[in-house]
Coordinates of C-alpha atoms in Angstrom, one line a residue:
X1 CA 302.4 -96.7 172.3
X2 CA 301.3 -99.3 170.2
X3 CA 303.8 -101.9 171.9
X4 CA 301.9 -101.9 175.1
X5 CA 298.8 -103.6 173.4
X6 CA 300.5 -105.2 170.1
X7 CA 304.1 -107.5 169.7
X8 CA 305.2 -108.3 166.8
X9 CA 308.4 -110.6 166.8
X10 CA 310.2 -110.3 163.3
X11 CA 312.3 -113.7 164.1
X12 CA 308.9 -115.3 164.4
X13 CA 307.4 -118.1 162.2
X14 CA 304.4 -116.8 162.9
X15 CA 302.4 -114.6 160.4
X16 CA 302.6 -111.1 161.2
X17 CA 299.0 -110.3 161.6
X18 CA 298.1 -113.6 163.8
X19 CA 300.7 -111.8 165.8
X20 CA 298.7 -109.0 166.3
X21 CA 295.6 -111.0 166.7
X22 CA 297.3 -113.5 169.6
X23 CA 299.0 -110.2 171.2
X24 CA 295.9 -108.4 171.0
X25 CA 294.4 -111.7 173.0
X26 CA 297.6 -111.7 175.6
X27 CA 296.7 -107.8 176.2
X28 CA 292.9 -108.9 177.0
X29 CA 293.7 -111.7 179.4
X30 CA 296.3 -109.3 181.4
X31 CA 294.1 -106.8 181.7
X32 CA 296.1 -104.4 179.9
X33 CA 292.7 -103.3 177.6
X34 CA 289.3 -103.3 178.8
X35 CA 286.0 -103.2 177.1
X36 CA 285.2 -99.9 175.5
X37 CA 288.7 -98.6 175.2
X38 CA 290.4 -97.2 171.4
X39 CA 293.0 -99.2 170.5
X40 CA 296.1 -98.1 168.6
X41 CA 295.8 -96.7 164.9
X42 CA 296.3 -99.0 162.1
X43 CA 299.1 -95.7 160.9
X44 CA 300.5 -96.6 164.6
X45 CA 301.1 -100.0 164.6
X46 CA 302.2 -99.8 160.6
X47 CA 305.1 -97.8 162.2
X48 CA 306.3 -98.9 165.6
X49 CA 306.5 -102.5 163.8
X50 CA 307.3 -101.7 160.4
X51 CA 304.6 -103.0 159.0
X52 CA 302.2 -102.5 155.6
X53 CA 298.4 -101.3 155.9
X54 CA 297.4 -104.5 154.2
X55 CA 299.1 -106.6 157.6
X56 CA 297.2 -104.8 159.5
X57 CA 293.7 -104.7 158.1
X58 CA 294.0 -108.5 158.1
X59 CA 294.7 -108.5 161.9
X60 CA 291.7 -106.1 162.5
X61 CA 289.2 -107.4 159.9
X62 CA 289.7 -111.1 161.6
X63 CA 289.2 -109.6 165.0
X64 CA 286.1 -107.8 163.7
X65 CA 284.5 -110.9 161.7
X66 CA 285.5 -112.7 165.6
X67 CA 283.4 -110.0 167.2
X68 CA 286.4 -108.8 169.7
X69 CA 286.9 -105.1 168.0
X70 CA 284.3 -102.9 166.5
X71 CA 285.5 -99.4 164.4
X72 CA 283.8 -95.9 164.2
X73 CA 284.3 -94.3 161.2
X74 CA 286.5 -91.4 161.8
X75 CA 287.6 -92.0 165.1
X76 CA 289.1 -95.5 165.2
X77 CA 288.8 -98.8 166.4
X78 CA 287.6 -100.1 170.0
X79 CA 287.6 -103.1 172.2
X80 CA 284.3 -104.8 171.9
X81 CA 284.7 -108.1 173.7
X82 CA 286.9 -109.6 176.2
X83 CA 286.1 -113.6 175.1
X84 CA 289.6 -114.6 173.4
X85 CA 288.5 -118.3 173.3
X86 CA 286.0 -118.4 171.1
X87 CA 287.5 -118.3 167.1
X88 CA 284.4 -118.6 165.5
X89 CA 282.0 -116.3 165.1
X90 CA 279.2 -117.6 162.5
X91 CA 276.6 -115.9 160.4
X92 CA 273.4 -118.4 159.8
X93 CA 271.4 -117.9 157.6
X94 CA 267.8 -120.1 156.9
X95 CA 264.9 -119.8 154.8
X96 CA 262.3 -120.3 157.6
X97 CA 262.5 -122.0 160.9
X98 CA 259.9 -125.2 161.5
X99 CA 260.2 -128.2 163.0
X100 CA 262.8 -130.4 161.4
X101 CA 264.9 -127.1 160.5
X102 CA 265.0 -126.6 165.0
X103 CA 266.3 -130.4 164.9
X104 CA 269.3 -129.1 162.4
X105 CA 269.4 -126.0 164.2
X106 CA 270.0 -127.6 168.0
X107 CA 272.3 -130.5 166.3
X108 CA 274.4 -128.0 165.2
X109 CA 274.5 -125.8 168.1
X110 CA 275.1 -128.9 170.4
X111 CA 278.5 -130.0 167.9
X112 CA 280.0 -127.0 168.8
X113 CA 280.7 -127.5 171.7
X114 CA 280.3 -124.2 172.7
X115 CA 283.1 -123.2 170.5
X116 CA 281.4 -120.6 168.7
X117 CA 279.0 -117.9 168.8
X118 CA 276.0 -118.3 166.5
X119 CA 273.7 -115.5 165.0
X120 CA 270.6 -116.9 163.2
X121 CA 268.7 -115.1 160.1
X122 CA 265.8 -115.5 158.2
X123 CA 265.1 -114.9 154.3
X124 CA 261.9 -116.3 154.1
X125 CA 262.3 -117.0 150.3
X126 CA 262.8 -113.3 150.0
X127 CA 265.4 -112.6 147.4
X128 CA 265.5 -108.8 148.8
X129 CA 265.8 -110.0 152.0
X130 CA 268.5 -112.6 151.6
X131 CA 270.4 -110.1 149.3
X132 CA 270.2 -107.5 152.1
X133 CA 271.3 -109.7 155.0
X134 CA 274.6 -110.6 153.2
X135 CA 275.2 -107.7 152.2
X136 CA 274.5 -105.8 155.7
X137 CA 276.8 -108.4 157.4
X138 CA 279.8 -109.0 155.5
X139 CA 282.9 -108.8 157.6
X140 CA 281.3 -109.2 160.5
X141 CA 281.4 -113.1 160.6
X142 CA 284.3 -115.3 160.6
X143 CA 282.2 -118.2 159.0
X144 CA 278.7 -117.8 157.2
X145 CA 276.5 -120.5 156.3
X146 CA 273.7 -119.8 153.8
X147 CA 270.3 -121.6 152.6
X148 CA 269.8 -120.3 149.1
X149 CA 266.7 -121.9 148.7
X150 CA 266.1 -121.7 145.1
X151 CA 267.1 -118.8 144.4
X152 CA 268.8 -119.5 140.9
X153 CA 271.1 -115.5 141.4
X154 CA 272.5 -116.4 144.6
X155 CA 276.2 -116.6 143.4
X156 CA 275.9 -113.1 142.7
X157 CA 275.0 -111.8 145.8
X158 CA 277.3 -114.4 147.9
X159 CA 280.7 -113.7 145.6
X160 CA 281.3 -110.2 147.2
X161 CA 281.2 -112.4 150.8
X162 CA 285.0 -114.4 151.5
X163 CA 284.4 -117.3 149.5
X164 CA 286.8 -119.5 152.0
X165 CA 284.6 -118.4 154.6
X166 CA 280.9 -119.1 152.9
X167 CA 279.1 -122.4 153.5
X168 CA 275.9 -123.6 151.7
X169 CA 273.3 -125.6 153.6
X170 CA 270.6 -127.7 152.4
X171 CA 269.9 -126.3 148.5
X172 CA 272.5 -126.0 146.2
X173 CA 272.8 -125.4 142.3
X174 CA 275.6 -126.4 139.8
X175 CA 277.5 -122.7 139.9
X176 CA 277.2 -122.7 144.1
X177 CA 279.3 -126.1 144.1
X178 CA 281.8 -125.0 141.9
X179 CA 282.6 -122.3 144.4
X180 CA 282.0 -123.4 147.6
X181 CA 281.5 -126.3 150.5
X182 CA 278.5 -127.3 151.1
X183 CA 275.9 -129.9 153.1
X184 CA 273.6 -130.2 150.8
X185 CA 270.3 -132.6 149.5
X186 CA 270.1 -134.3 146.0
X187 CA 266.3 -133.8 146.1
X188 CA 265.7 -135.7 142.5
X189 CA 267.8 -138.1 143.6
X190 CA 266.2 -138.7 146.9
X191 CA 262.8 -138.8 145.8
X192 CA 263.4 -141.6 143.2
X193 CA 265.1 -143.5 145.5
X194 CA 263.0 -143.1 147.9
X195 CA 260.3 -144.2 145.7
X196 CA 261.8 -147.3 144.7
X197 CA 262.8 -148.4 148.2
X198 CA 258.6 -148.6 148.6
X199 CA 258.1 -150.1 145.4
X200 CA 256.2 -153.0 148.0
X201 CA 254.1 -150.8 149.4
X202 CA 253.2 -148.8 146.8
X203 CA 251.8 -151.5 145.0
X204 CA 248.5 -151.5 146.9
X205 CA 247.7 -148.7 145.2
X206 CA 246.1 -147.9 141.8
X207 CA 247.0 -143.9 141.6
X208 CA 249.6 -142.2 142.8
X209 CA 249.9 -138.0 143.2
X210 CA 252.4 -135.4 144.1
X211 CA 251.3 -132.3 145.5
X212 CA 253.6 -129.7 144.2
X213 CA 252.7 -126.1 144.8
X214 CA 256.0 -125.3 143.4
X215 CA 257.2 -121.7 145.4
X216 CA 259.9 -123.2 148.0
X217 CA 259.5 -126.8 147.4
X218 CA 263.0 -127.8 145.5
X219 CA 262.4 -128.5 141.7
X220 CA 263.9 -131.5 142.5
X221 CA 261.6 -133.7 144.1
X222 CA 259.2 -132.9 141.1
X223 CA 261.8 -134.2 138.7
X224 CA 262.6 -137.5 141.1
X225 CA 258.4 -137.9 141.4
X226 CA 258.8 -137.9 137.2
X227 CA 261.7 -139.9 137.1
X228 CA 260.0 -142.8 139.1
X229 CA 256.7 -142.1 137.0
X230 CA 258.4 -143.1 133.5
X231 CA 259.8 -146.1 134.7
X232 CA 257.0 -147.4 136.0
X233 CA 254.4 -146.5 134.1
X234 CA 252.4 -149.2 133.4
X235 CA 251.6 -150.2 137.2
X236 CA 250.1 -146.5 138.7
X237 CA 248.4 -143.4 137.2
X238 CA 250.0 -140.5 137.9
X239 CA 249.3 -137.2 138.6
X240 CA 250.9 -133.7 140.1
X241 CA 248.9 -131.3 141.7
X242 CA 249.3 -128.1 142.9
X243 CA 246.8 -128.2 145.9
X244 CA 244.7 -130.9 147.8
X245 CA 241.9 -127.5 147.9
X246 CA 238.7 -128.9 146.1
X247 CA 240.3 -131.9 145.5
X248 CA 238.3 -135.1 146.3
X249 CA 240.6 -137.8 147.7
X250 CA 239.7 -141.7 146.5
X251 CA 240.1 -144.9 148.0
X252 CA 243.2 -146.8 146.7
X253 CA 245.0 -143.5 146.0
X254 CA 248.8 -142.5 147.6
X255 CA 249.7 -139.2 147.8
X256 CA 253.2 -137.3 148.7
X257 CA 252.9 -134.4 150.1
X258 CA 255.7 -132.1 151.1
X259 CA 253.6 -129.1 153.3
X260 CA 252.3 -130.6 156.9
X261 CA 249.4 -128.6 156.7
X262 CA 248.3 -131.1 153.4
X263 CA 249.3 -134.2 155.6
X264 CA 246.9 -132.9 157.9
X265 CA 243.9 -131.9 155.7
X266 CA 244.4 -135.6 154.0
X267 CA 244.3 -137.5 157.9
X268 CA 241.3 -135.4 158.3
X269 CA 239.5 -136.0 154.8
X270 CA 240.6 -140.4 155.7
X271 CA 238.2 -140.0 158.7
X272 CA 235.3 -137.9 157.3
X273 CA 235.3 -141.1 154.1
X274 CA 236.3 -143.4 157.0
X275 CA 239.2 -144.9 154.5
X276 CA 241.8 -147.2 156.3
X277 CA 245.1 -144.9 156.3
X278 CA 247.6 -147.8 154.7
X279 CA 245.1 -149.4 153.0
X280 CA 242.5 -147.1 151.3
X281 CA 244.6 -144.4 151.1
X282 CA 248.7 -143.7 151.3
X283 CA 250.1 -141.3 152.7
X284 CA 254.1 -139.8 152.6
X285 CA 254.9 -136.8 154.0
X286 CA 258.3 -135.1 153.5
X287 CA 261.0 -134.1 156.3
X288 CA 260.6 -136.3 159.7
X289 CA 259.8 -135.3 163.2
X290 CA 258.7 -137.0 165.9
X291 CA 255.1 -135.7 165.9
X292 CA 254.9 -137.9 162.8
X293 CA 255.7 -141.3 164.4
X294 CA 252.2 -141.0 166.2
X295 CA 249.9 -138.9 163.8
X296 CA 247.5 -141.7 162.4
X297 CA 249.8 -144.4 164.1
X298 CA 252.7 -143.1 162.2
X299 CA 253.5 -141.3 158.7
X300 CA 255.6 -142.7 156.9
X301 CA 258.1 -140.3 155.8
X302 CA 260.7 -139.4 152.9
X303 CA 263.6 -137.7 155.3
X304 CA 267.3 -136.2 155.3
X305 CA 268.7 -136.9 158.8
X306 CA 268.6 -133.1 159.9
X307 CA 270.3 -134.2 163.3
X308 CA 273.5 -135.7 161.4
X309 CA 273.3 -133.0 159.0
X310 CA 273.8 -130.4 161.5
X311 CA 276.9 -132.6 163.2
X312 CA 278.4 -132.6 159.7
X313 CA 278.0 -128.5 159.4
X314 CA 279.9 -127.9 162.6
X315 CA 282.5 -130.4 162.0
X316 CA 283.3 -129.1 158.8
X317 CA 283.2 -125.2 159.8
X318 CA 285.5 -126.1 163.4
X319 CA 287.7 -127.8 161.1
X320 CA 288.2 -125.7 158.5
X321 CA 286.8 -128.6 155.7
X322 CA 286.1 -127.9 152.0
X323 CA 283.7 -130.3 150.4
X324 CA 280.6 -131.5 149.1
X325 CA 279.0 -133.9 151.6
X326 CA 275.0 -135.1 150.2
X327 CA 273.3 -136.1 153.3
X328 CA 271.7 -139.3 153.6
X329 CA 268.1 -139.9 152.7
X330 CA 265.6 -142.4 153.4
X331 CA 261.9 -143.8 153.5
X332 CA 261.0 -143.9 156.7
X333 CA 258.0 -147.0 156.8
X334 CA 255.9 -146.2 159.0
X335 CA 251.9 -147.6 158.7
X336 CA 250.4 -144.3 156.5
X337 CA 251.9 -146.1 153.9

């Protein structure tokens, strides 16, 4: 009997289906169900408690997306897991992992507290891929948190996921904020502001490049690197570049560079010309880590705070929250620069 397993009190304030679900949880902590054994049918419980399908699919999709009940088509569903406490089971998805993306990733993780279980993904700026990890995972997750990169379709292959249950981190567009939350970087906005905070600095210099190779760096910080060009115009040159590869660096020259691997060849080409780096030549790198406070004495840096944007993510997926938060941005001085 379905009873044994299930209550469902029709006096109660309580939905009907989080009955089922906190039943369900009373049955596992008693002992009454183990591991591995078929629970009731969703035709059972519909009639020992009166109940529609619709109530009941509710009940077992949550408890699926939680991890606590798998299903077998044809034969029924099954208990899968005996940990009740943990309501959260999230679905994170990133382009690539590196450096500052582990500082996000171990904020994050830290935040919860150890209130959820976490399942990390990677796209690697595959649309294919991305579009076949959703779509392979949907209702298995009670929360899923999605880098889009730039991917300008995403909204069509995130609709068919819950859209109270989707999260965007890091990239967004104009269509992904109409739908959902999201923790997100205002890269034009950051760059030129950015840029003007080291207006000081900068001055030292005669030329001034961006090295763009386009691909996964956001459109954005191309636009904020033209942005600050028009408006100051008649102080640097200005040039963006899609490589530093047979490229010959000059003294009094500053260059941005978003890929490490380009912050490293420049340090490299400084010593071979023996130019003073932050005073022949300038160098900003984008996203901080700590190797970069003692590269060449320190790079100075154009970074997000990936640890507080992590701490933001988990406190608005524990809590339920539905907004826009732009993480904080900054030029980190350091003496490439």
């Amino acid at each position: 009997m379905a009873s044994k397993i299930f209550t469902v009190a029709t006096d109660s304030g309580v939905p009907k289906y989080k009955q089922l679900i906190n039943s369900l949880y009373e049955s596992i902590e008693n002992g009454d169900v183990q591991i591995g054994d078929q629970l009731p049918s969703i035709n059972a419980i519909c009639k020992e408690f009166n109940l529609s399908r619709d109530t009941v699919l509710v009940a077992f999709n949550e408890l699926k997306a939680r991890g606590v009940i798998s299903s077998v088509p044809g034969k029924g569903y099954y208990l899968e897991s005996n940990i009740t406490q943990l309501k959260h089971k999230i679905f994170l998805l990133f382009e690539e992992f590196n450096v500052f993306k582990e500082i996000l990733y171990n904020s994050f993780m830290e935040s919860l507290d150890g209130l959820a279980t976490v399942d990390i993904y990677f796209h690697h700026f595959n649309e294919r891929v991305f579009k076949e990890l959703i779509e392979n995972n949907n209702g298995k997750y009670t929360s899923y948190i999605i880098m889009p990169a730039k991917f300008t379709d995403a909204y069509s292959v995130l609709k068919q996921l819950p859209k109270e249950k989707v999260y965007i981190l890091d990239q967004t567009n104009a269509t992904l904020r109409k739908h959902y939350p999201a923790v997100y970087q205002n890269f034009e906005k950051d760059m030129f502001r950015a840029l003007s905070s080291g207006l000081d600095l900068l001055k030292k210099y005669k030329k001034m490049y961006l090295v763009y190779p386009g691909g996964k760096e956001p459109e954005g910080q191309m636009k904020g690197f033209k942005k600050f060009a028009s408006q100051h115009v008649n102080e640097w040159e200005y040039d963006i570049i899609v490589s530093l590869k047979g490229h010959v660096i000059q003294k009094s020259e500053v260059y941005i560079v978003p890929n490490d691997n380009d912050m490293v060849r420049l340090v490299k080409e400084a010593s071979a010309n023996q130019f003073k780096i932050g005073e022949d030549l300038g160098i900003i790198s984008y996203n901080d880590t700590p190797l970069k406070e003692v590269v060449a004495d320190g790079i100075t840096t154009i970074s997000t705070d990936f640890q507080e944007m992590g701490e933001l993510l988990a406190k608005m997926v524990l809590g339920g929250e539905k907004s826009l938060v732009q993480n904080k941005c900054e030029l980190i001085r350091r003496r490439s620069l």
